[in-house]
Amino acid sequence: MRKIITQILIFTAIYMAIFALMRAVMLYNLIEHDIDDWGGVFWHGLGHDMRTFSAIFLPIFLSGFLSYLGGFIKLNLAKFYQIISSIYIAIVSFIVVIFAFINYYYYQIYQNKIDMFIFGLKDDDTAALISIIWNDYPVILILLCALVFAILCGYLNSKILKIKFKKSNQPIWILIICNIILIYAYTVALRAHPVYNALRASTYQFSTFKPFNEISTNPIMALSWASKEYKNQANFPSVKMSRIKEFEKSLFPLFNTTSQNPNHAKMHIHFNLMESFGLGLLQEDEKLEKLLLGSLYSHFQSDFVFKRFLPSTNGTIDSLNRILFQSPIINLTSSKFQKTKLPLSVIDIYKKAGYRVVFAYAGNSAWYNINYFLKAQGVDDIVDETILINQYPTAKTSKHPYGIKDEYMYNKIFEILDNATTPTLIISLTISNHPPYLHNNKSQLNLDLNSSEIDRYATDYKALLSAYKYANNAFGEYLNNIKNSKFKDNIIVAASGDHANREYKFDYKNEIAFGISVPFYLYIPQNLQNNIYYDKDRIGSHKDIFPTLYNLSLNETKYLNIGGKNMLSKPSDERFEFAMHINVWADSDGIYPNFNNSKYKFQNFQTLKNSDEAFKPSDDKAKFHKLYEDYIYHALALRLGLVE
């Protein structure tokens, strides 16, 4: 037993040291250097590691008690145990090194601990993701490091098992007491607390500074949390109608109706969801904004733009699900309901209003099974890279692991609208601003960035910014064509970002919401601007996009209400004057991150930047984020027929 305890203690110490080093490197390279009080990261990190490795070494710990059995000795299983445990240790050692690197790069890209978006490797375009990982990260070096470390640990394990311990002559009752204490100590290690199960997915946050919480977690444990959350999303539990009624009383009615509209279903609608179209890169810098928006800049100056605006989530498919289907379930399109027509979706509402609905994507429509799901929802036509390459042969030369240049998608959309004989809704998804950033701007970017600005980028900032400008410029050129077309007075174009910029570090002290913000852009011809109220500093989020478009295009039409408002109508109900993201929400009073129980006031009412002074919100506002997430799931369950 003493050899086994020695095994556990030595390797736990080695693995903890590796993860402590990983956290130190992350804090140094990925966090603002003026942040202090790093001690909590390492202290809580040790707790997470202790839980993780106690669970991993549980089979070895239990093997120690088998050694007390006479049969264990008589069967001469010591050699067998040495081989098996050495293999086990080598495998664990390999995994530890791999996860240390994965955790570093995952946080670098998503600024979050490992979460269920990692399962995009399975649900997304797996080949494309593997290609990006292979090309952008030192995969061979990581694997070699992990392999060498695994071999060394297997060798060290064999040496530990050859240690000769002096035979114990203690009375049996002392050995029994020692083993009881040992079992209790191991149980405490498994729970990270002597009384309750601490450091769980629901209680791991210890700091008001989100990066500290994320970096302190153990990546292996974080993956297990993510796996449980991912599996739970596939369960689709039933809900009670009485609970939905309670939500309506405490939040807002389940349904809303558009105002009267004399132009009902007479114009085309194009909603463009743009890959990584975050505002973080612009940083409220007019010169940089003009440069990086390219030809989109003039449209931002002349049309309606909201910049105090939040995306729904940190992922494309999740944001798309919430915008189009009001669904908080990330894998809805590939779930058991993938062939179920969902009532009151954006597609359903516009189809019933007489619209032809087209989905256009610069990537492959097999992504997350979106093609089959959209067909089940009644989409009339789907355009993706396969169709675009067939029509525009030069598009093939621009193909990267995730798709082709956005300009070809815009060309096709313009052609569809130019030939349309009935009102048409276009829903499009761009791809050019997605890693590996091969879709670059044709002209060289003349950037004059100082070292602190360059430090914000976790990758080759020139490639990232060049792809960002290309994507914005391509959309701007498309808008130029729209505004010079025969249907320029008969179309509304809306656009937003699916999530914030990837691989861009923002200041968690003052940019909790600002750092993840995206714009909401609207082109509305003068003749369709009826009763417009425009406050560019109004707070909003993805939930408000289609309520705005519904009220601009449909007459007295009933739609599902998930707290969305018409961004171009005068505020009439304070309940709807909020912005919602899965990690933070905001209203006119300030910003409420869900990683602590604090509220932060805005620096001013023209920005989403916050002051660094935290204080307690009211009980209702402290509970609002969770209540809202429960509400939108109940609304989804009702439409799926999952009501008891």
XYZ file of C-alpha atoms in Angstrom:
644
model
C 0.000 0.000 0.000
C 2.858 2.408 0.798
C 4.264 2.003 -2.723
C 0.876 2.787 -4.193
C 0.446 5.889 -2.030
C 3.942 6.946 -3.098
C 2.935 6.459 -6.735
C -0.161 8.599 -6.315
C 1.592 11.381 -4.401
C 4.607 11.639 -6.723
C 2.654 11.658 -9.978
C -0.050 13.946 -8.606
C 2.685 16.403 -7.624
C 4.266 16.174 -11.103
C 0.949 16.679 -12.886
C -0.030 19.552 -10.601
C 3.313 21.201 -11.339
C 2.643 20.919 -15.094
C -0.781 22.510 -14.786
C 0.575 25.203 -12.438
C 3.196 26.010 -15.088
C 0.449 26.062 -17.723
C -1.523 28.587 -15.633
C 1.555 30.754 -15.104
C 2.235 30.879 -18.848
C -1.422 31.672 -19.559
C -1.463 34.470 -17.006
C 1.734 35.929 -18.421
C 0.894 35.634 -22.122
C -2.895 35.862 -22.310
C -3.889 38.293 -19.544
C -3.302 42.020 -19.119
C -0.080 42.479 -17.155
C -1.477 45.180 -14.875
C -3.759 42.654 -13.188
C -2.442 41.399 -9.861
C -3.692 38.988 -7.173
C -2.832 35.878 -9.186
C -2.589 33.749 -6.048
C -6.222 32.647 -6.143
C -5.717 31.144 -9.599
C -3.029 28.786 -8.314
C -4.805 28.033 -5.029
C -8.088 27.123 -6.697
C -6.159 25.447 -9.494
C -4.605 23.097 -6.945
C -8.077 22.280 -5.689
C -9.303 21.469 -9.196
C -6.204 19.383 -9.891
C -6.567 17.523 -6.611
C -10.145 16.573 -7.504
C -9.166 15.538 -11.014
C -6.178 13.389 -10.152
C -7.871 11.831 -7.133
C -10.530 10.571 -9.532
C -7.937 9.464 -12.108
C -5.878 7.568 -9.525
C -8.891 5.953 -7.845
C -8.310 2.568 -9.597
C -4.706 2.574 -8.365
C -5.817 3.580 -4.870
C -8.307 0.699 -4.758
C -5.596 -1.671 -5.976
C -3.707 -0.821 -2.801
C -6.439 -2.380 -0.701
C -6.280 -5.515 -2.813
C -2.685 -5.871 -1.695
C -3.989 -6.578 1.816
C -5.637 -9.737 0.552
C -3.589 -12.879 0.884
C -4.637 -14.002 -2.582
C -2.973 -10.990 -4.089
C 0.400 -12.114 -2.739
C -0.055 -15.834 -3.410
C -1.017 -15.216 -7.013
C 2.188 -13.210 -7.465
C 0.414 -10.313 -9.177
C 3.070 -7.742 -8.290
C 4.746 -7.993 -11.704
C 1.382 -7.805 -13.443
C 0.479 -4.697 -11.427
C 3.801 -3.060 -12.324
C 3.140 -3.511 -16.058
C -0.494 -2.423 -15.931
C 0.135 0.585 -13.674
C 3.098 1.718 -15.798
C 0.923 1.633 -18.914
C -1.837 3.461 -17.046
C 0.569 6.127 -15.759
C 2.070 6.566 -19.236
C -1.396 7.092 -20.769
C -2.397 9.587 -18.066
C 0.921 11.423 -18.490
C 0.387 11.678 -22.239
C -3.135 13.062 -21.678
C -1.921 15.597 -19.100
C 0.582 17.169 -21.494
C -1.906 17.180 -24.376
C -4.575 18.857 -22.234
C -2.127 21.463 -20.936
C -1.522 22.584 -24.528
C -5.189 22.280 -25.549
C -6.229 24.408 -22.588
C -3.718 27.116 -23.485
C -4.736 27.369 -27.122
C -8.470 26.984 -26.421
C -8.380 29.925 -24.039
C -6.242 31.885 -26.487
C -8.965 31.543 -29.143
C -12.207 31.557 -27.108
C -11.072 33.316 -23.896
C -12.892 30.636 -21.975
C -12.192 27.336 -20.278
C -12.881 24.205 -22.303
C -16.664 24.131 -22.811
C -19.162 22.290 -24.957
C -18.131 24.251 -28.073
C -15.151 21.891 -28.178
C -17.547 19.262 -29.494
C -17.608 21.270 -32.689
C -14.706 18.983 -33.592
C -17.358 16.274 -33.919
C -20.405 18.248 -35.046
C -18.708 20.878 -37.181
C -16.630 20.232 -40.316
C -14.188 17.852 -38.645
C -11.772 17.683 -41.562
C -11.616 21.478 -41.795
C -10.985 21.866 -38.087
C -8.240 19.249 -38.101
C -6.655 20.973 -41.092
C -6.624 24.321 -39.258
C -5.227 22.764 -36.090
C -2.534 20.956 -38.070
C -1.478 24.075 -39.963
C -1.743 26.685 -37.203
C -0.433 24.870 -34.136
C 2.760 22.879 -33.358
C 0.968 19.521 -33.348
C 4.059 17.372 -33.994
C 6.055 19.096 -31.261
C 3.164 18.735 -28.787
C 2.766 15.034 -29.565
C 6.520 14.426 -29.232
C 6.609 16.241 -25.868
C 3.639 14.203 -24.652
C 5.166 10.932 -25.858
C 8.588 11.568 -24.273
C 6.933 12.620 -21.012
C 4.746 9.492 -21.030
C 7.766 7.216 -21.508
C 9.690 8.959 -18.725
C 6.736 8.669 -16.342
C 6.276 4.982 -17.171
C 9.973 4.429 -16.414
C 9.739 6.433 -13.174
C 6.741 4.348 -12.113
C 8.706 1.129 -12.498
C 11.471 2.587 -10.317
C 8.987 3.627 -7.613
C 7.582 0.096 -7.460
C 11.088 -1.275 -6.869
C 11.584 0.798 -3.720
C 12.077 -1.396 -0.661
C 10.065 -0.202 2.330
C 10.843 -1.401 5.842
C 8.237 -3.898 6.979
C 5.732 -2.411 9.409
C 5.387 -4.002 12.832
C 2.546 -1.781 13.998
C -0.454 -3.404 15.725
C -3.394 -4.209 13.494
C -5.632 -1.603 15.168
C -3.189 1.187 14.279
C -3.152 0.011 10.658
C -6.960 0.012 10.621
C -7.112 3.566 12.000
C -4.476 4.728 9.500
C -6.440 3.236 6.627
C -9.682 4.837 7.804
C -7.901 8.200 7.923
C -6.448 7.489 4.486
C -9.883 6.717 3.035
C -11.319 9.867 4.577
C -8.435 11.978 3.237
C -8.902 10.528 -0.250
C -12.635 11.219 -0.089
C -11.911 14.837 0.852
C -9.514 15.063 -2.098
C -12.207 13.711 -4.427
C -14.675 16.334 -3.201
C -12.137 19.153 -2.640
C -13.852 19.825 0.674
C -14.396 17.833 3.904
C -18.162 18.446 3.969
C -19.545 18.965 0.451
C -18.612 18.543 -3.199
C -16.747 21.767 -3.948
C -15.385 23.226 -7.197
C -18.188 21.912 -9.371
C -19.281 23.298 -12.732
C -21.880 25.388 -10.901
C -19.559 26.650 -8.143
C -16.059 26.940 -9.646
C -16.089 30.736 -9.898
C -14.189 32.472 -7.107
C -13.206 35.817 -8.639
C -15.005 38.815 -10.124
C -12.311 38.705 -12.807
C -13.529 36.071 -15.285
C -10.120 35.001 -16.706
C -8.999 33.944 -13.219
C -12.003 31.622 -12.945
C -11.435 30.096 -16.372
C -7.676 29.598 -16.043
C -7.924 28.053 -12.564
C -10.010 25.111 -13.784
C -8.415 21.793 -14.611
C -8.843 21.182 -18.364
C -9.587 17.471 -17.926
C -12.295 18.259 -15.385
C -13.581 21.079 -17.602
C -13.970 18.603 -20.474
C -16.027 16.295 -18.239
C -18.287 19.242 -17.327
C -18.616 20.162 -20.994
C -19.465 16.565 -21.883
C -22.252 16.450 -19.296
C -23.667 19.756 -20.495
C -23.502 18.606 -24.115
C -25.289 15.344 -23.303
C -27.894 17.155 -21.212
C -28.748 19.309 -24.225
C -29.789 16.172 -26.084
C -32.324 15.199 -23.402
C -34.996 17.832 -24.109
C -36.891 17.472 -20.810
C -40.624 18.166 -20.732
C -41.948 21.328 -19.123
C -45.136 22.303 -17.320
C -47.599 24.763 -18.786
C -48.080 26.247 -15.336
C -44.398 27.203 -15.304
C -44.765 28.966 -18.662
C -47.659 30.976 -17.211
C -45.417 31.956 -14.294
C -42.760 33.167 -16.738
C -45.334 35.306 -18.511
C -46.241 36.976 -15.232
C -42.675 37.537 -14.038
C -40.982 38.347 -17.398
C -43.120 39.150 -20.446
C -45.953 37.665 -22.544
C -45.102 34.626 -24.646
C -46.362 36.263 -27.834
C -46.279 39.721 -29.349
C -47.826 41.285 -32.437
C -46.323 43.691 -34.927
C -47.828 47.117 -35.429
C -49.836 48.065 -38.505
C -47.696 48.203 -41.624
C -49.017 49.476 -44.991
C -46.034 47.848 -46.739
C -46.844 44.365 -45.441
C -44.829 41.705 -47.320
C -44.023 44.069 -50.178
C -40.249 44.265 -49.794
C -37.331 41.869 -49.798
C -35.451 41.186 -46.571
C -31.796 40.184 -46.370
C -30.354 39.247 -42.991
C -26.592 38.709 -43.088
C -24.890 37.010 -40.128
C -21.193 37.772 -40.445
C -18.427 35.554 -39.120
C -16.546 37.103 -36.154
C -17.832 40.597 -36.971
C -16.937 41.986 -33.556
C -16.444 45.606 -32.600
C -13.443 44.841 -30.431
C -11.013 45.337 -33.288
C -12.311 48.835 -33.925
C -11.954 49.910 -30.286
C -13.876 53.121 -30.898
C -10.949 54.379 -33.012
C -12.289 56.374 -35.978
C -9.129 56.029 -38.071
C -8.901 52.268 -37.514
C -12.635 51.863 -38.078
C -12.429 53.596 -41.443
C -9.493 51.437 -42.484
C -10.905 48.084 -41.348
C -14.469 48.588 -42.570
C -13.303 49.449 -46.077
C -16.256 50.188 -48.349
C -18.634 49.289 -45.506
C -17.553 52.465 -43.684
C -19.690 54.799 -45.833
C -22.759 52.627 -45.188
C -22.096 52.728 -41.458
C -22.117 56.517 -41.749
C -25.318 56.817 -43.796
C -27.523 54.001 -42.445
C -28.706 52.784 -39.048
C -26.041 51.232 -36.811
C -26.253 50.127 -33.188
C -22.919 49.525 -31.483
C -24.063 48.933 -27.908
C -25.170 45.526 -29.094
C -24.395 41.992 -27.896
C -24.360 38.638 -29.701
C -26.296 35.739 -28.197
C -23.312 33.469 -27.642
C -19.659 32.821 -28.416
C -20.373 30.346 -31.223
C -21.806 30.562 -34.737
C -24.273 27.677 -34.658
C -25.508 28.629 -31.200
C -26.127 32.242 -32.211
C -27.796 31.125 -35.452
C -30.099 28.793 -33.499
C -31.114 31.550 -31.117
C -31.714 34.153 -33.838
C -33.671 31.991 -36.295
C -35.305 29.412 -34.036
C -35.223 31.061 -30.575
C -33.504 27.898 -29.354
C -30.921 27.717 -26.546
C -29.989 24.186 -27.673
C -26.700 24.227 -29.565
C -27.237 20.898 -31.358
C -30.913 21.395 -32.244
C -30.243 21.001 -35.991
C -28.692 17.552 -35.516
C -30.927 16.398 -32.646
C -33.861 13.982 -32.712
C -35.970 16.979 -33.809
C -33.915 17.607 -36.942
C -36.904 16.739 -39.184
C -39.509 18.494 -37.019
C -41.050 21.697 -38.359
C -40.703 24.289 -35.635
C -43.666 26.669 -35.428
C -43.136 30.406 -34.948
C -39.545 30.313 -36.168
C -38.346 33.207 -38.330
C -38.739 30.982 -41.384
C -42.257 29.897 -40.410
C -43.429 33.481 -39.872
C -42.095 34.769 -43.196
C -43.326 31.717 -45.126
C -46.848 32.296 -43.792
C -46.557 35.943 -44.829
C -45.983 34.818 -48.430
C -42.204 35.051 -48.631
C -39.844 32.832 -50.563
C -37.030 31.917 -48.158
C -33.430 31.299 -49.259
C -30.470 30.344 -47.091
C -27.049 31.302 -48.495
C -23.757 30.161 -47.008
C -20.192 30.631 -48.216
C -19.336 27.280 -46.619
C -20.763 23.774 -46.859
C -24.438 23.419 -45.919
C -23.817 19.998 -44.380
C -22.335 21.944 -41.448
C -24.214 20.883 -38.304
C -26.787 19.195 -40.557
C -28.143 22.686 -41.282
C -29.257 21.837 -44.825
C -31.665 19.059 -43.797
C -32.972 21.014 -40.824
C -33.664 24.127 -42.912
C -35.457 22.071 -45.530
C -37.681 20.665 -42.771
C -38.458 24.251 -41.721
C -39.686 25.100 -45.217
C -36.697 26.906 -46.730
C -37.249 27.036 -50.489
C -33.645 27.070 -51.631
C -30.204 26.532 -50.109
C -27.085 27.977 -51.713
C -23.665 26.843 -50.471
C -20.075 26.584 -51.667
C -20.819 23.595 -53.919
C -23.419 25.530 -55.881
C -21.318 28.691 -55.885
C -18.207 26.935 -57.221
C -20.319 25.341 -59.939
C -21.658 28.732 -61.014
C -18.463 30.733 -60.438
C -15.481 28.478 -61.357
C -12.927 31.003 -60.056
C -14.445 30.594 -56.579
C -12.632 27.269 -56.279
C -9.272 29.035 -56.188
C -10.350 30.823 -52.994
C -11.486 27.712 -51.142
C -10.090 27.227 -47.645
C -11.064 24.586 -45.031
C -14.318 26.371 -44.169
C -15.508 27.759 -47.468
C -14.951 30.210 -50.274
C -14.710 33.991 -50.447
C -17.839 35.851 -49.358
C -17.934 37.883 -52.570
C -19.240 34.875 -54.522
C -22.080 34.391 -52.059
C -22.990 38.083 -52.367
C -22.942 37.831 -56.175
C -25.427 34.959 -56.009
C -27.663 36.735 -53.514
C -27.758 39.822 -55.720
C -28.698 37.643 -58.696
C -31.531 35.995 -56.715
C -32.919 39.365 -55.638
C -32.519 40.869 -59.093
C -34.612 38.060 -60.573
C -37.130 37.761 -57.723
C -40.799 38.043 -58.633
C -42.139 37.553 -55.092
C -41.060 38.962 -51.707
C -37.914 37.096 -50.712
C -36.205 36.576 -47.381
C -32.490 35.856 -47.683
C -30.690 34.516 -44.625
C -26.944 34.411 -45.218
C -23.898 33.328 -43.269
C -20.411 34.505 -44.202
C -17.164 32.618 -43.675
C -14.194 34.695 -44.866
C -13.290 36.043 -41.430
C -12.892 32.518 -40.048
C -9.467 31.007 -39.309
C -7.106 30.219 -41.036
C -7.593 33.778 -42.402
C -6.700 32.977 -45.988
C -9.253 35.348 -47.498
C -7.124 38.440 -47.335
C -7.627 41.976 -48.484
C -6.044 42.618 -51.893
C -4.223 45.771 -50.799
C -1.611 45.801 -48.059
C -2.925 47.097 -44.756
C -0.962 50.160 -43.695
C -1.403 49.768 -39.969
C 0.335 51.908 -37.425
C -0.235 49.875 -34.252
C 1.783 50.336 -31.092
C 3.107 47.384 -29.087
C 0.212 47.399 -26.616
C -2.306 47.192 -29.474
C -0.363 44.382 -31.158
C -0.278 42.492 -27.841
C -4.073 42.246 -28.022
C -3.807 39.697 -30.806
C -3.116 36.063 -29.999
C -2.120 35.234 -33.566
C -0.671 36.863 -36.706
C -2.511 40.169 -36.420
C -1.801 41.190 -40.025
C -3.486 38.076 -41.424
C -6.393 38.448 -38.996
C -6.974 42.129 -39.731
C -6.568 41.612 -43.464
C -9.267 38.913 -43.444
C -11.452 41.127 -41.254
C -11.153 44.025 -43.705
C -11.783 41.782 -46.704
C -15.027 40.453 -45.160
C -16.251 43.960 -44.298
C -15.256 45.375 -47.671
C -16.994 42.532 -49.542
C -20.234 43.295 -47.705
C -19.776 47.010 -48.386
C -19.332 46.359 -52.129
C -22.501 44.249 -52.089
C -24.383 47.135 -50.440
C -23.049 49.470 -53.138
C -24.616 47.165 -55.729
C -27.888 46.986 -53.788
C -28.154 50.777 -53.561
C -27.598 51.073 -57.311
C -30.045 48.293 -58.233
C -33.562 48.429 -59.651
C -34.881 47.087 -56.323
C -32.956 49.518 -54.083
C -36.221 51.011 -52.772
C -37.776 47.625 -52.169
C -35.316 45.878 -49.835
C -34.233 46.008 -46.221
C -30.747 44.713 -45.408
C -29.750 43.839 -41.840
C -26.437 42.503 -40.581
C -24.736 41.560 -37.354
C -21.811 39.486 -36.128
C -22.325 35.928 -34.958
C -19.893 36.510 -32.088
C -16.884 38.597 -31.129
C -13.541 38.477 -32.888
C -11.506 35.340 -32.390
C -7.980 35.466 -31.020
C -8.373 39.006 -29.758
C -7.702 39.797 -26.107
C -9.876 42.375 -24.435
C -9.643 44.035 -21.045
C -11.852 42.120 -18.621
C -11.762 45.006 -16.168
C -13.553 47.525 -18.369
C -14.683 45.545 -21.422
C -16.819 42.769 -19.938
C -19.579 43.524 -22.453
C -17.775 45.839 -24.868
C -15.144 43.204 -25.628
C -17.752 40.769 -26.973
C -19.964 43.342 -28.709
C -21.052 43.185 -32.348
C -22.805 45.800 -34.491
C -26.399 45.709 -35.713
C -26.586 47.385 -39.121
C -29.745 48.270 -41.082
C -30.254 49.662 -44.567
C -33.833 50.882 -44.979
C -34.850 52.836 -48.104
C -36.323 56.256 -47.372
C -39.772 55.248 -48.642
C -39.943 52.395 -46.101
C -38.916 54.503 -43.119
C -42.299 54.882 -41.457
C -42.454 56.147 -37.859
C -38.743 55.514 -37.330
C -37.247 56.347 -33.940
C -33.457 56.051 -33.952
C -31.258 56.168 -30.878
C -27.825 54.907 -31.902
C -26.864 54.448 -28.238
C -29.791 52.170 -27.433
C -28.823 48.848 -25.894
C -29.778 45.684 -27.760
C -28.757 42.141 -28.708
C -29.506 39.354 -31.162
C -32.952 38.805 -29.643
C -33.968 42.220 -31.072
C -33.002 41.619 -34.712
C -36.120 39.949 -36.029
C -38.659 41.809 -33.877
C -37.199 44.896 -35.590
C -37.487 43.318 -39.053
C -40.976 41.940 -38.337
C -42.216 45.426 -37.465
C -40.585 46.907 -40.559
C -42.076 44.379 -42.968
C -45.160 42.644 -41.545
C -48.636 43.851 -40.606
C -50.230 42.843 -37.274
C -48.374 39.534 -37.326
C -48.108 37.361 -34.227
C -44.597 36.243 -33.248
C -42.846 34.493 -30.370
C -41.676 36.952 -27.758
C -38.323 36.187 -26.101
C -37.858 39.721 -24.849
C -37.064 41.228 -28.234
C -37.984 44.792 -29.165
C -38.191 46.901 -32.292
C -34.901 48.809 -32.152
C -36.398 51.527 -34.390
C -39.480 52.296 -32.316
C -39.673 54.528 -29.267
C -39.192 52.582 -25.995
C -42.564 51.866 -24.422
C -41.841 49.062 -21.973
C -38.708 48.939 -19.827
C -38.954 45.140 -19.577
C -37.574 44.848 -23.131
C -34.770 47.393 -22.773
C -31.972 44.903 -22.155
C -29.235 43.043 -24.038
C -28.566 39.344 -23.471
C -25.480 37.167 -23.984
C -24.902 33.763 -22.397
C -22.133 35.210 -20.200
C -23.384 38.716 -19.466
C -26.463 40.882 -19.783
C -26.997 44.623 -19.652
C -29.747 47.181 -19.208
C -29.891 50.941 -18.829
C -28.497 50.676 -15.305
C -25.349 48.739 -16.146
C -23.723 45.393 -16.868
C -24.398 42.092 -15.080
C -21.839 39.320 -15.709
C -23.055 35.856 -14.752
C -19.647 34.814 -13.402
C -20.222 36.836 -10.230
C -23.069 38.505 -8.355
C -21.929 42.029 -9.123
C -23.129 44.878 -11.303
C -20.955 47.450 -13.075
C -21.991 50.902 -14.189
C -21.170 52.171 -17.698
C -18.301 54.566 -18.164
C -20.852 56.654 -20.071
C -24.069 56.033 -21.969
C -22.454 56.010 -25.412
C -20.418 52.861 -24.785
C -20.663 49.349 -23.380
C -17.406 49.866 -21.517
C -17.884 49.565 -17.797
C -16.310 51.120 -14.759
C -14.309 48.757 -12.550
C -16.418 49.530 -9.481
C -18.648 46.548 -8.673
C -21.710 46.531 -6.431
C -24.614 44.221 -5.672
C -27.657 44.282 -7.976
C -31.210 43.805 -6.716
C -32.403 40.235 -6.173
C -34.617 40.355 -9.281
C -31.745 41.437 -11.518
C -29.325 38.980 -9.922
C -31.691 36.140 -10.909
C -32.734 37.514 -14.295
C -30.124 35.810 -16.502
C -30.948 32.298 -15.292
C -34.676 32.998 -15.375
C -34.388 34.210 -18.964
C -32.486 31.095 -20.096
C -35.131 28.898 -18.444
C -37.834 30.900 -20.163
C -36.490 30.491 -23.699
C -36.063 26.741 -23.174
C -39.674 26.495 -21.988
C -40.766 28.439 -25.078
C -38.852 25.962 -27.268
C -40.270 22.938 -25.432
C -43.799 24.296 -25.929
C -43.261 24.510 -29.692
C -41.773 20.998 -29.760
C -44.814 19.600 -27.942
C -42.889 18.778 -24.775
C -45.507 20.125 -22.359
C -46.886 17.986 -19.559
